[in-house]
Amino acid sequence: QPAVTVGAGAVWAHTYDAVTTKAGRYVQGGGCVTVGVVGLVQSGGFGSFSKNYGLAAAGLLEAEIVTADGMVRIANACTNPDLFWGIKGGGGGSLGVVTRVTLRTRDLPEYFGKAWGTIKAKSAAAYRRLIARFFGFYHDHLFNRHWGERIIFSPGHRLRISLVFQELNRQQAERIWKPFVDWVSASPQDFTFEVPVGFAEMPARRWWDAAFWKEYSPESVVADDRPDAPKGNFFWRGDGGQVGWVLHGFRSAWLSAALLNKSRRSDLVDALVASSRWEVALQFDKGLAGAPAEVLAEAKDTAMNPAVLEAFALAIIAGEG
């Protein structure tokens, strides 16, 4: 199967440039392009499109690793298989120093895309109805391999959409969302669109192409302007707030897909209404429930906590400054 080999110092921006921009393939990695390749793989490895491509650890074919006895070893499914299994999600650096990895590459879809918007409810009761309606919509239309990234529940009764999609074009994404958008629009006494719900598509091969972003959407990226920076280094402007962050508190938890069932959904809605006095993000790409059967089977053959197989999202609450 087509593969790519990278050294320990690589970050995903370099890997996507080689695999996607230049070669027209896909390798499962981090959504933040400045994340290191080897650390992410050893820690399980979620990315924006995990619902379709699974864990980065599941795509590991072979690793070169220096173990505590100073020996350089090769680990794959046939050679040192226990060590190989352990570094697929067992924690970065806990079993040795990985100096090179070979990763499986995948077919690249024609399109990647984004969906965005902010909806504000005018009362607590309307906000609860909005959240309940969203999760019914999510369960029926978004709980599948096509959708990733997050929905954010914010103080002031706001629901913010920040999602990505793959194997769909803009028109298909709009049709999927139309019933939900129409439902919100039909109750102007209860809801307003602070940011209208919008959609955009682009050729998947250009998703991590620094030159493309600089030309067509320079406000979306920030170039690495250090004199010695490798060509093509950039990060998403939306990640800029992470520079100099101080986290005063942080909690996260995987949310079981059972909470999406009608018999349990009210519990989830109540919890989000109460907790959104803080900002709560649900990362739908950091949970594999809803992924294809083959993706789940591959994830089972890693050292990741098996709870991820039944989780539809990771809930994140942080106090920051």
PDB file of C-alpha atoms in Angstrom:
ATOM      1  CA  GLN A   1       0.000   0.000   0.000  1.00  0.00           C
ATOM      2  CA  PRO A   2       1.296   3.547  -0.719  1.00  0.00           C
ATOM      3  CA  ALA A   3       3.231   4.904   2.240  1.00  0.00           C
ATOM      4  CA  VAL A   4       5.353   7.842   3.341  1.00  0.00           C
ATOM      5  CA  THR A   5       8.375   7.773   5.680  1.00  0.00           C
ATOM      6  CA  VAL A   6       9.204  10.795   7.830  1.00  0.00           C
ATOM      7  CA  GLY A   7      11.823  11.599  10.453  1.00  0.00           C
ATOM      8  CA  ALA A   8      11.197  12.470  14.067  1.00  0.00           C
ATOM      9  CA  GLY A   9      11.450  16.229  13.545  1.00  0.00           C
ATOM     10  CA  ALA A  10       8.695  16.495  10.931  1.00  0.00           C
ATOM     11  CA  VAL A  11       5.490  18.430  11.513  1.00  0.00           C
ATOM     12  CA  TRP A  12       2.237  17.825   9.676  1.00  0.00           C
ATOM     13  CA  ALA A  13       2.625  20.906   7.475  1.00  0.00           C
ATOM     14  CA  HIS A  14       5.668  19.289   5.855  1.00  0.00           C
ATOM     15  CA  THR A  15       4.001  15.896   5.610  1.00  0.00           C
ATOM     16  CA  TYR A  16       0.800  17.208   4.038  1.00  0.00           C
ATOM     17  CA  ASP A  17       2.845  19.264   1.585  1.00  0.00           C
ATOM     18  CA  ALA A  18       4.669  16.134   0.423  1.00  0.00           C
ATOM     19  CA  VAL A  19       1.753  13.698   0.531  1.00  0.00           C
ATOM     20  CA  THR A  20      -1.275  15.836  -0.383  1.00  0.00           C
ATOM     21  CA  THR A  21      -0.147  18.987  -2.198  1.00  0.00           C
ATOM     22  CA  LYS A  22       2.566  17.307  -4.254  1.00  0.00           C
ATOM     23  CA  ALA A  23       1.458  13.653  -4.478  1.00  0.00           C
ATOM     24  CA  GLY A  24      -2.336  13.903  -4.342  1.00  0.00           C
ATOM     25  CA  ARG A  25      -2.730  11.427  -1.478  1.00  0.00           C
ATOM     26  CA  TYR A  26      -3.958  11.737   2.118  1.00  0.00           C
ATOM     27  CA  VAL A  27      -2.269  10.733   5.365  1.00  0.00           C
ATOM     28  CA  GLN A  28      -4.190  10.881   8.632  1.00  0.00           C
ATOM     29  CA  GLY A  29      -2.636  13.480  10.882  1.00  0.00           C
ATOM     30  CA  GLY A  30      -3.255  16.554  12.972  1.00  0.00           C
ATOM     31  CA  GLY A  31      -5.665  19.336  12.105  1.00  0.00           C
ATOM     32  CA  CYS A  32      -3.191  21.831  13.572  1.00  0.00           C
ATOM     33  CA  VAL A  33      -0.403  21.872  11.007  1.00  0.00           C
ATOM     34  CA  THR A  34       2.339  22.684  13.533  1.00  0.00           C
ATOM     35  CA  VAL A  35       1.781  19.472  15.539  1.00  0.00           C
ATOM     36  CA  GLY A  36       4.705  17.028  15.413  1.00  0.00           C
ATOM     37  CA  VAL A  37       4.136  13.837  13.429  1.00  0.00           C
ATOM     38  CA  VAL A  38       5.787  11.286  15.707  1.00  0.00           C
ATOM     39  CA  GLY A  39       4.273  12.562  18.961  1.00  0.00           C
ATOM     40  CA  LEU A  40       0.774  12.619  17.524  1.00  0.00           C
ATOM     41  CA  VAL A  41       1.055   9.060  16.177  1.00  0.00           C
ATOM     42  CA  GLN A  42       2.274   7.716  19.522  1.00  0.00           C
ATOM     43  CA  SER A  43      -0.588   9.453  21.346  1.00  0.00           C
ATOM     44  CA  GLY A  44      -3.336   8.010  19.136  1.00  0.00           C
ATOM     45  CA  GLY A  45      -3.692  10.885  16.744  1.00  0.00           C
ATOM     46  CA  PHE A  46      -6.968  12.575  15.891  1.00  0.00           C
ATOM     47  CA  GLY A  47      -7.292  14.955  12.954  1.00  0.00           C
ATOM     48  CA  SER A  48     -10.017  16.949  11.270  1.00  0.00           C
ATOM     49  CA  PHE A  49     -11.164  13.921   9.257  1.00  0.00           C
ATOM     50  CA  SER A  50     -10.850  11.147  11.866  1.00  0.00           C
ATOM     51  CA  LYS A  51     -14.457  10.056  11.316  1.00  0.00           C
ATOM     52  CA  ASN A  52     -13.413   8.818   7.869  1.00  0.00           C
ATOM     53  CA  TYR A  53      -9.713   7.989   8.209  1.00  0.00           C
ATOM     54  CA  GLY A  54      -9.470   6.948  11.851  1.00  0.00           C
ATOM     55  CA  LEU A  55      -6.471   7.379  14.126  1.00  0.00           C
ATOM     56  CA  ALA A  56      -3.013   8.371  12.963  1.00  0.00           C
ATOM     57  CA  ALA A  57      -1.738   5.490  15.118  1.00  0.00           C
ATOM     58  CA  ALA A  58      -3.811   3.037  13.092  1.00  0.00           C
ATOM     59  CA  GLY A  59      -1.989   4.203   9.956  1.00  0.00           C
ATOM     60  CA  LEU A  60       1.454   3.430  11.389  1.00  0.00           C
ATOM     61  CA  LEU A  61       3.146   0.714   9.321  1.00  0.00           C
ATOM     62  CA  GLU A  62       6.622   0.747  10.842  1.00  0.00           C
ATOM     63  CA  ALA A  63       8.795   2.699  13.257  1.00  0.00           C
ATOM     64  CA  GLU A  64      12.480   3.006  14.029  1.00  0.00           C
ATOM     65  CA  ILE A  65      12.859   3.389  17.793  1.00  0.00           C
ATOM     66  CA  VAL A  66      15.742   3.706  20.270  1.00  0.00           C
ATOM     67  CA  THR A  67      14.799   1.754  23.401  1.00  0.00           C
ATOM     68  CA  ALA A  68      16.072   2.246  26.952  1.00  0.00           C
ATOM     69  CA  ASP A  69      18.956  -0.192  26.419  1.00  0.00           C
ATOM     70  CA  GLY A  70      20.343   2.053  23.697  1.00  0.00           C
ATOM     71  CA  MET A  71      19.446  -0.323  20.882  1.00  0.00           C
ATOM     72  CA  VAL A  72      17.957   0.907  17.621  1.00  0.00           C
ATOM     73  CA  ARG A  73      15.040  -1.352  16.790  1.00  0.00           C
ATOM     74  CA  ILE A  74      12.538  -1.740  13.993  1.00  0.00           C
ATOM     75  CA  ALA A  75       8.939  -2.230  15.119  1.00  0.00           C
ATOM     76  CA  ASN A  76       6.168  -3.385  12.815  1.00  0.00           C
ATOM     77  CA  ALA A  77       3.450  -6.049  12.749  1.00  0.00           C
ATOM     78  CA  CYS A  78       6.051  -8.826  12.298  1.00  0.00           C
ATOM     79  CA  THR A  79       9.160  -7.481  14.055  1.00  0.00           C
ATOM     80  CA  ASN A  80       8.809  -6.527  17.752  1.00  0.00           C
ATOM     81  CA  PRO A  81       5.001  -6.596  17.434  1.00  0.00           C
ATOM     82  CA  ASP A  82       4.352  -5.864  21.133  1.00  0.00           C
ATOM     83  CA  LEU A  83       6.503  -2.737  20.961  1.00  0.00           C
ATOM     84  CA  PHE A  84       4.754  -1.784  17.724  1.00  0.00           C
ATOM     85  CA  TRP A  85       1.332  -2.118  19.337  1.00  0.00           C
ATOM     86  CA  GLY A  86       2.431  -0.077  22.364  1.00  0.00           C
ATOM     87  CA  ILE A  87       3.649   2.922  20.387  1.00  0.00           C
ATOM     88  CA  LYS A  88       0.343   3.038  18.494  1.00  0.00           C
ATOM     89  CA  GLY A  89      -1.356   5.242  21.066  1.00  0.00           C
ATOM     90  CA  GLY A  90       0.513   4.211  24.198  1.00  0.00           C
ATOM     91  CA  GLY A  91       1.909   7.677  24.874  1.00  0.00           C
ATOM     92  CA  GLY A  92       4.675   9.715  23.277  1.00  0.00           C
ATOM     93  CA  GLY A  93       8.154   8.710  24.426  1.00  0.00           C
ATOM     94  CA  SER A  94       7.047   6.212  27.071  1.00  0.00           C
ATOM     95  CA  LEU A  95       8.552   3.173  25.325  1.00  0.00           C
ATOM     96  CA  GLY A  96      11.568   4.748  23.648  1.00  0.00           C
ATOM     97  CA  VAL A  97      12.624   7.523  21.308  1.00  0.00           C
ATOM     98  CA  VAL A  98      11.024   7.117  17.892  1.00  0.00           C
ATOM     99  CA  THR A  99      13.336   8.446  15.177  1.00  0.00           C
ATOM    100  CA  ARG A 100      11.444   7.519  12.002  1.00  0.00           C
ATOM    101  CA  VAL A 101       7.948   6.370  11.060  1.00  0.00           C
ATOM    102  CA  THR A 102       6.366   4.948   7.933  1.00  0.00           C
ATOM    103  CA  LEU A 103       2.697   5.833   7.537  1.00  0.00           C
ATOM    104  CA  ARG A 104      -0.057   4.512   5.302  1.00  0.00           C
ATOM    105  CA  THR A 105      -1.459   6.959   2.780  1.00  0.00           C
ATOM    106  CA  ARG A 106      -5.036   6.998   1.465  1.00  0.00           C
ATOM    107  CA  ASP A 107      -7.006   8.061  -1.567  1.00  0.00           C
ATOM    108  CA  LEU A 108      -7.670  11.794  -1.531  1.00  0.00           C
ATOM    109  CA  PRO A 109     -11.280  12.939  -2.043  1.00  0.00           C
ATOM    110  CA  GLU A 110     -12.040  15.582  -4.634  1.00  0.00           C
ATOM    111  CA  TYR A 111     -13.213  18.170  -2.103  1.00  0.00           C
ATOM    112  CA  PHE A 112     -12.670  19.311   1.449  1.00  0.00           C
ATOM    113  CA  GLY A 113     -14.933  22.023   2.814  1.00  0.00           C
ATOM    114  CA  LYS A 114     -15.938  24.196   5.763  1.00  0.00           C
ATOM    115  CA  ALA A 115     -19.226  25.143   7.403  1.00  0.00           C
ATOM    116  CA  TRP A 116     -19.583  28.071   9.790  1.00  0.00           C
ATOM    117  CA  GLY A 117     -22.110  30.289  11.541  1.00  0.00           C
ATOM    118  CA  THR A 118     -23.296  31.581  14.912  1.00  0.00           C
ATOM    119  CA  ILE A 119     -26.869  31.315  16.169  1.00  0.00           C
ATOM    120  CA  LYS A 120     -28.024  33.246  19.241  1.00  0.00           C
ATOM    121  CA  ALA A 121     -31.120  32.255  21.196  1.00  0.00           C
ATOM    122  CA  LYS A 122     -33.080  35.062  22.851  1.00  0.00           C
ATOM    123  CA  SER A 123     -33.970  33.142  26.023  1.00  0.00           C
ATOM    124  CA  ALA A 124     -32.855  30.167  28.062  1.00  0.00           C
ATOM    125  CA  ALA A 125     -35.899  28.192  26.953  1.00  0.00           C
ATOM    126  CA  ALA A 126     -35.205  28.925  23.287  1.00  0.00           C
ATOM    127  CA  TYR A 127     -31.564  27.971  23.787  1.00  0.00           C
ATOM    128  CA  ARG A 128     -32.559  24.599  25.145  1.00  0.00           C
ATOM    129  CA  ARG A 129     -34.839  24.039  22.147  1.00  0.00           C
ATOM    130  CA  LEU A 130     -32.011  25.053  19.800  1.00  0.00           C
ATOM    131  CA  ILE A 131     -29.559  22.590  21.350  1.00  0.00           C
ATOM    132  CA  ALA A 132     -32.126  19.789  21.357  1.00  0.00           C
ATOM    133  CA  ARG A 133     -32.972  20.448  17.713  1.00  0.00           C
ATOM    134  CA  PHE A 134     -29.303  20.520  16.766  1.00  0.00           C
ATOM    135  CA  PHE A 135     -28.582  17.115  18.280  1.00  0.00           C
ATOM    136  CA  GLY A 136     -31.566  15.589  16.545  1.00  0.00           C
ATOM    137  CA  PHE A 137     -30.218  17.076  13.310  1.00  0.00           C
ATOM    138  CA  TYR A 138     -26.680  15.907  14.087  1.00  0.00           C
ATOM    139  CA  HIS A 139     -27.821  12.345  14.803  1.00  0.00           C
ATOM    140  CA  ASP A 140     -29.817  12.122  11.572  1.00  0.00           C
ATOM    141  CA  HIS A 141     -27.540  13.975   9.139  1.00  0.00           C
ATOM    142  CA  LEU A 142     -24.001  14.628  10.467  1.00  0.00           C
ATOM    143  CA  PHE A 143     -23.236  11.515  12.510  1.00  0.00           C
ATOM    144  CA  ASN A 144     -21.178   9.909   9.752  1.00  0.00           C
ATOM    145  CA  ARG A 145     -17.757   9.854   8.123  1.00  0.00           C
ATOM    146  CA  HIS A 146     -18.193  13.134   6.227  1.00  0.00           C
ATOM    147  CA  TRP A 147     -18.131  15.654   9.111  1.00  0.00           C
ATOM    148  CA  GLY A 148     -15.473  16.770  11.591  1.00  0.00           C
ATOM    149  CA  GLU A 149     -14.222  19.562  13.858  1.00  0.00           C
ATOM    150  CA  ARG A 150     -16.496  21.274  16.368  1.00  0.00           C
ATOM    151  CA  ILE A 151     -19.612  22.981  17.620  1.00  0.00           C
ATOM    152  CA  ILE A 152     -19.128  25.509  20.436  1.00  0.00           C
ATOM    153  CA  PHE A 153     -21.726  26.402  23.076  1.00  0.00           C
ATOM    154  CA  SER A 154     -20.973  29.836  24.517  1.00  0.00           C
ATOM    155  CA  PRO A 155     -22.265  32.211  27.186  1.00  0.00           C
ATOM    156  CA  GLY A 156     -25.066  34.413  25.960  1.00  0.00           C
ATOM    157  CA  HIS A 157     -27.035  31.466  24.546  1.00  0.00           C
ATOM    158  CA  ARG A 158     -24.854  31.076  21.461  1.00  0.00           C
ATOM    159  CA  LEU A 159     -24.255  28.012  19.274  1.00  0.00           C
ATOM    160  CA  ARG A 160     -21.219  28.442  17.028  1.00  0.00           C
ATOM    161  CA  ILE A 161     -20.625  26.166  14.038  1.00  0.00           C
ATOM    162  CA  SER A 162     -17.024  25.463  13.025  1.00  0.00           C
ATOM    163  CA  LEU A 163     -17.106  22.244  11.021  1.00  0.00           C
ATOM    164  CA  VAL A 164     -15.265  20.669   8.113  1.00  0.00           C
ATOM    165  CA  PHE A 165     -16.538  18.139   5.613  1.00  0.00           C
ATOM    166  CA  GLN A 166     -15.055  15.810   3.003  1.00  0.00           C
ATOM    167  CA  GLU A 167     -16.334  13.960  -0.059  1.00  0.00           C
ATOM    168  CA  LEU A 168     -19.117  16.566  -0.339  1.00  0.00           C
ATOM    169  CA  ASN A 169     -19.315  19.752  -2.380  1.00  0.00           C
ATOM    170  CA  ARG A 170     -20.789  23.043  -1.203  1.00  0.00           C
ATOM    171  CA  GLN A 171     -24.213  22.409  -2.737  1.00  0.00           C
ATOM    172  CA  GLN A 172     -24.492  19.000  -1.078  1.00  0.00           C
ATOM    173  CA  ALA A 173     -23.507  20.466   2.304  1.00  0.00           C
ATOM    174  CA  GLU A 174     -26.096  23.249   1.905  1.00  0.00           C
ATOM    175  CA  ARG A 175     -28.846  20.720   1.138  1.00  0.00           C
ATOM    176  CA  ILE A 176     -27.962  18.694   4.229  1.00  0.00           C
ATOM    177  CA  TRP A 177     -28.163  21.761   6.480  1.00  0.00           C
ATOM    178  CA  LYS A 178     -31.226  23.367   4.876  1.00  0.00           C
ATOM    179  CA  PRO A 179     -33.846  21.763   7.205  1.00  0.00           C
ATOM    180  CA  PHE A 180     -31.998  22.954  10.310  1.00  0.00           C
ATOM    181  CA  VAL A 181     -31.350  26.446   8.941  1.00  0.00           C
ATOM    182  CA  ASP A 182     -34.984  26.733   7.847  1.00  0.00           C
ATOM    183  CA  TRP A 183     -36.168  25.688  11.316  1.00  0.00           C
ATOM    184  CA  VAL A 184     -34.068  28.417  12.939  1.00  0.00           C
ATOM    185  CA  SER A 185     -35.167  31.006  10.366  1.00  0.00           C
ATOM    186  CA  ALA A 186     -38.836  30.213  11.000  1.00  0.00           C
ATOM    187  CA  SER A 187     -38.597  31.518  14.605  1.00  0.00           C
ATOM    188  CA  PRO A 188     -37.120  35.050  14.442  1.00  0.00           C
ATOM    189  CA  GLN A 189     -38.762  35.801  17.774  1.00  0.00           C
ATOM    190  CA  ASP A 190     -36.487  33.181  19.373  1.00  0.00           C
ATOM    191  CA  PHE A 191     -33.286  33.103  17.284  1.00  0.00           C
ATOM    192  CA  THR A 192     -30.983  35.363  15.307  1.00  0.00           C
ATOM    193  CA  PHE A 193     -28.049  34.547  13.029  1.00  0.00           C
ATOM    194  CA  GLU A 194     -25.176  36.603  14.400  1.00  0.00           C
ATOM    195  CA  VAL A 195     -23.064  34.996  11.662  1.00  0.00           C
ATOM    196  CA  PRO A 196     -25.109  33.479   8.810  1.00  0.00           C
ATOM    197  CA  VAL A 197     -24.544  29.784   8.215  1.00  0.00           C
ATOM    198  CA  GLY A 198     -22.194  29.464   5.242  1.00  0.00           C
ATOM    199  CA  PHE A 199     -20.314  26.817   3.313  1.00  0.00           C
ATOM    200  CA  ALA A 200     -17.207  26.690   1.156  1.00  0.00           C
ATOM    201  CA  GLU A 201     -15.445  23.944  -0.748  1.00  0.00           C
ATOM    202  CA  MET A 202     -11.976  23.698  -2.230  1.00  0.00           C
ATOM    203  CA  PRO A 203      -9.925  21.057  -4.017  1.00  0.00           C
ATOM    204  CA  ALA A 204      -8.704  18.679  -1.315  1.00  0.00           C
ATOM    205  CA  ARG A 205      -5.231  18.806  -2.811  1.00  0.00           C
ATOM    206  CA  ARG A 206      -5.014  22.509  -1.872  1.00  0.00           C
ATOM    207  CA  TRP A 207      -6.201  22.189   1.750  1.00  0.00           C
ATOM    208  CA  TRP A 208      -2.650  22.408   3.172  1.00  0.00           C
ATOM    209  CA  ASP A 209      -1.068  24.281   0.262  1.00  0.00           C
ATOM    210  CA  ALA A 210       0.543  27.333   1.871  1.00  0.00           C
ATOM    211  CA  ALA A 211       0.947  29.141  -1.456  1.00  0.00           C
ATOM    212  CA  PHE A 212      -2.736  28.620  -2.289  1.00  0.00           C
ATOM    213  CA  TRP A 213      -3.916  30.028   1.059  1.00  0.00           C
ATOM    214  CA  LYS A 214      -1.581  33.023   0.831  1.00  0.00           C
ATOM    215  CA  GLU A 215      -2.993  33.905  -2.594  1.00  0.00           C
ATOM    216  CA  TYR A 216      -6.713  33.196  -2.185  1.00  0.00           C
ATOM    217  CA  SER A 217      -7.391  33.543   1.544  1.00  0.00           C
ATOM    218  CA  PRO A 218      -4.440  35.253   3.246  1.00  0.00           C
ATOM    219  CA  GLU A 219      -6.590  36.161   6.250  1.00  0.00           C
ATOM    220  CA  SER A 220      -6.919  32.441   7.092  1.00  0.00           C
ATOM    221  CA  VAL A 221      -3.231  31.677   7.651  1.00  0.00           C
ATOM    222  CA  VAL A 222      -0.135  33.127   9.275  1.00  0.00           C
ATOM    223  CA  ALA A 223       3.234  32.466   7.658  1.00  0.00           C
ATOM    224  CA  ASP A 224       6.278  31.550   9.732  1.00  0.00           C
ATOM    225  CA  ASP A 225       8.389  34.675   9.253  1.00  0.00           C
ATOM    226  CA  ARG A 226      11.521  33.469  11.056  1.00  0.00           C
ATOM    227  CA  PRO A 227      14.591  33.821   8.806  1.00  0.00           C
ATOM    228  CA  ASP A 228      15.497  30.141   9.135  1.00  0.00           C
ATOM    229  CA  ALA A 229      11.925  28.767   8.842  1.00  0.00           C
ATOM    230  CA  PRO A 230      11.377  25.986   6.281  1.00  0.00           C
ATOM    231  CA  LYS A 231       9.561  27.137   3.172  1.00  0.00           C
ATOM    232  CA  GLY A 232       5.822  26.643   3.469  1.00  0.00           C
ATOM    233  CA  ASN A 233       5.629  26.794   7.271  1.00  0.00           C
ATOM    234  CA  PHE A 234       2.298  28.288   8.351  1.00  0.00           C
ATOM    235  CA  PHE A 235      -0.418  27.920  10.945  1.00  0.00           C
ATOM    236  CA  TRP A 236      -4.169  28.575  10.862  1.00  0.00           C
ATOM    237  CA  ARG A 237      -4.952  32.088  12.060  1.00  0.00           C
ATOM    238  CA  GLY A 238      -7.770  30.653  14.188  1.00  0.00           C
ATOM    239  CA  ASP A 239      -5.128  28.842  16.237  1.00  0.00           C
ATOM    240  CA  GLY A 240      -3.299  32.078  17.001  1.00  0.00           C
ATOM    241  CA  GLY A 241      -4.978  32.461  20.382  1.00  0.00           C
ATOM    242  CA  GLN A 242      -3.084  29.413  21.578  1.00  0.00           C
ATOM    243  CA  VAL A 243       0.173  31.369  21.466  1.00  0.00           C
ATOM    244  CA  GLY A 244       0.847  32.530  25.007  1.00  0.00           C
ATOM    245  CA  TRP A 245      -2.233  30.821  26.416  1.00  0.00           C
ATOM    246  CA  VAL A 246      -2.622  30.388  30.151  1.00  0.00           C
ATOM    247  CA  LEU A 247      -5.169  27.695  31.020  1.00  0.00           C
ATOM    248  CA  HIS A 248      -6.613  28.330  34.478  1.00  0.00           C
ATOM    249  CA  GLY A 249      -8.642  25.125  34.309  1.00  0.00           C
ATOM    250  CA  PHE A 250      -9.208  22.336  31.826  1.00  0.00           C
ATOM    251  CA  ARG A 251     -11.513  19.338  31.683  1.00  0.00           C
ATOM    252  CA  SER A 252     -12.360  17.017  28.847  1.00  0.00           C
ATOM    253  CA  ALA A 253     -14.463  13.887  28.506  1.00  0.00           C
ATOM    254  CA  TRP A 254     -15.463  11.534  25.728  1.00  0.00           C
ATOM    255  CA  LEU A 255     -19.215  11.514  25.188  1.00  0.00           C
ATOM    256  CA  SER A 256     -20.806   8.163  24.454  1.00  0.00           C
ATOM    257  CA  ALA A 257     -22.903   7.856  21.307  1.00  0.00           C
ATOM    258  CA  ALA A 258     -25.645   6.471  23.569  1.00  0.00           C
ATOM    259  CA  LEU A 259     -26.313  10.098  24.578  1.00  0.00           C
ATOM    260  CA  LEU A 260     -27.581  10.761  21.052  1.00  0.00           C
ATOM    261  CA  ASN A 261     -30.435   8.280  21.468  1.00  0.00           C
ATOM    262  CA  LYS A 262     -33.817   9.924  22.035  1.00  0.00           C
ATOM    263  CA  SER A 263     -34.091   8.293  25.472  1.00  0.00           C
ATOM    264  CA  ARG A 264     -30.826   9.950  26.617  1.00  0.00           C
ATOM    265  CA  ARG A 265     -30.654  13.091  24.519  1.00  0.00           C
ATOM    266  CA  SER A 266     -32.378  15.291  27.094  1.00  0.00           C
ATOM    267  CA  ASP A 267     -29.583  14.510  29.584  1.00  0.00           C
ATOM    268  CA  LEU A 268     -27.006  15.745  27.094  1.00  0.00           C
ATOM    269  CA  VAL A 269     -29.028  18.881  26.333  1.00  0.00           C
ATOM    270  CA  ASP A 270     -29.512  19.696  30.027  1.00  0.00           C
ATOM    271  CA  ALA A 271     -25.793  19.285  30.708  1.00  0.00           C
ATOM    272  CA  LEU A 272     -24.818  21.584  27.851  1.00  0.00           C
ATOM    273  CA  VAL A 273     -27.351  24.262  28.817  1.00  0.00           C
ATOM    274  CA  ALA A 274     -25.973  24.272  32.361  1.00  0.00           C
ATOM    275  CA  SER A 275     -22.289  24.102  31.466  1.00  0.00           C
ATOM    276  CA  SER A 276     -22.341  26.712  28.698  1.00  0.00           C
ATOM    277  CA  ARG A 277     -22.056  29.448  31.271  1.00  0.00           C
ATOM    278  CA  TRP A 278     -18.482  28.601  30.317  1.00  0.00           C
ATOM    279  CA  GLU A 279     -17.507  27.937  26.706  1.00  0.00           C
ATOM    280  CA  VAL A 280     -17.930  24.254  25.857  1.00  0.00           C
ATOM    281  CA  ALA A 281     -16.569  22.783  22.642  1.00  0.00           C
ATOM    282  CA  LEU A 282     -17.630  19.412  21.275  1.00  0.00           C
ATOM    283  CA  GLN A 283     -14.917  18.036  18.984  1.00  0.00           C
ATOM    284  CA  PHE A 284     -16.709  15.575  16.731  1.00  0.00           C
ATOM    285  CA  ASP A 285     -13.444  14.455  15.115  1.00  0.00           C
ATOM    286  CA  LYS A 286     -12.109  13.279  18.504  1.00  0.00           C
ATOM    287  CA  GLY A 287     -14.402  10.286  18.775  1.00  0.00           C
ATOM    288  CA  LEU A 288     -14.827   7.422  16.327  1.00  0.00           C
ATOM    289  CA  ALA A 289     -18.509   6.512  16.789  1.00  0.00           C
ATOM    290  CA  GLY A 290     -20.150   6.991  13.400  1.00  0.00           C
ATOM    291  CA  ALA A 291     -16.999   6.004  11.511  1.00  0.00           C
ATOM    292  CA  PRO A 292     -16.970   3.145   8.960  1.00  0.00           C
ATOM    293  CA  ALA A 293     -16.570  -0.398  10.303  1.00  0.00           C
ATOM    294  CA  GLU A 294     -13.058  -0.769   8.892  1.00  0.00           C
ATOM    295  CA  VAL A 295     -11.916   2.390  10.710  1.00  0.00           C
ATOM    296  CA  LEU A 296     -13.218   1.031  14.016  1.00  0.00           C
ATOM    297  CA  ALA A 297     -11.511  -2.321  13.397  1.00  0.00           C
ATOM    298  CA  GLU A 298      -8.178  -0.591  12.754  1.00  0.00           C
ATOM    299  CA  ALA A 299      -8.532   1.518  15.916  1.00  0.00           C
ATOM    300  CA  LYS A 300      -9.117  -1.612  18.006  1.00  0.00           C
ATOM    301  CA  ASP A 301      -5.611  -2.738  17.052  1.00  0.00           C
ATOM    302  CA  THR A 302      -3.994   0.209  18.846  1.00  0.00           C
ATOM    303  CA  ALA A 303      -3.174   1.020  22.463  1.00  0.00           C
ATOM    304  CA  MET A 304      -5.802   3.768  22.635  1.00  0.00           C
ATOM    305  CA  ASN A 305      -8.481   3.693  25.325  1.00  0.00           C
ATOM    306  CA  PRO A 306     -11.295   1.640  23.732  1.00  0.00           C
ATOM    307  CA  ALA A 307     -13.835   4.230  24.969  1.00  0.00           C
ATOM    308  CA  VAL A 308     -12.946   6.227  21.864  1.00  0.00           C
ATOM    309  CA  LEU A 309     -14.715   3.625  19.720  1.00  0.00           C
ATOM    310  CA  GLU A 310     -18.066   4.432  21.344  1.00  0.00           C
ATOM    311  CA  ALA A 311     -17.560   8.201  21.703  1.00  0.00           C
ATOM    312  CA  PHE A 312     -19.146  10.541  19.180  1.00  0.00           C
ATOM    313  CA  ALA A 313     -17.250  13.606  20.458  1.00  0.00           C
ATOM    314  CA  LEU A 314     -14.814  14.950  23.006  1.00  0.00           C
ATOM    315  CA  ALA A 315     -16.202  17.674  25.252  1.00  0.00           C
ATOM    316  CA  ILE A 316     -13.674  20.345  26.224  1.00  0.00           C
ATOM    317  CA  ILE A 317     -14.149  23.064  28.851  1.00  0.00           C
ATOM    318  CA  ALA A 318     -11.273  25.437  29.590  1.00  0.00           C
ATOM    319  CA  GLY A 319     -10.704  28.651  31.484  1.00  0.00           C
ATOM    320  CA  GLU A 320      -8.128  30.664  29.584  1.00  0.00           C
ATOM    321  CA  GLY A 321      -6.382  33.978  29.309  1.00  0.00           C
TER     322      GLY A 321
END
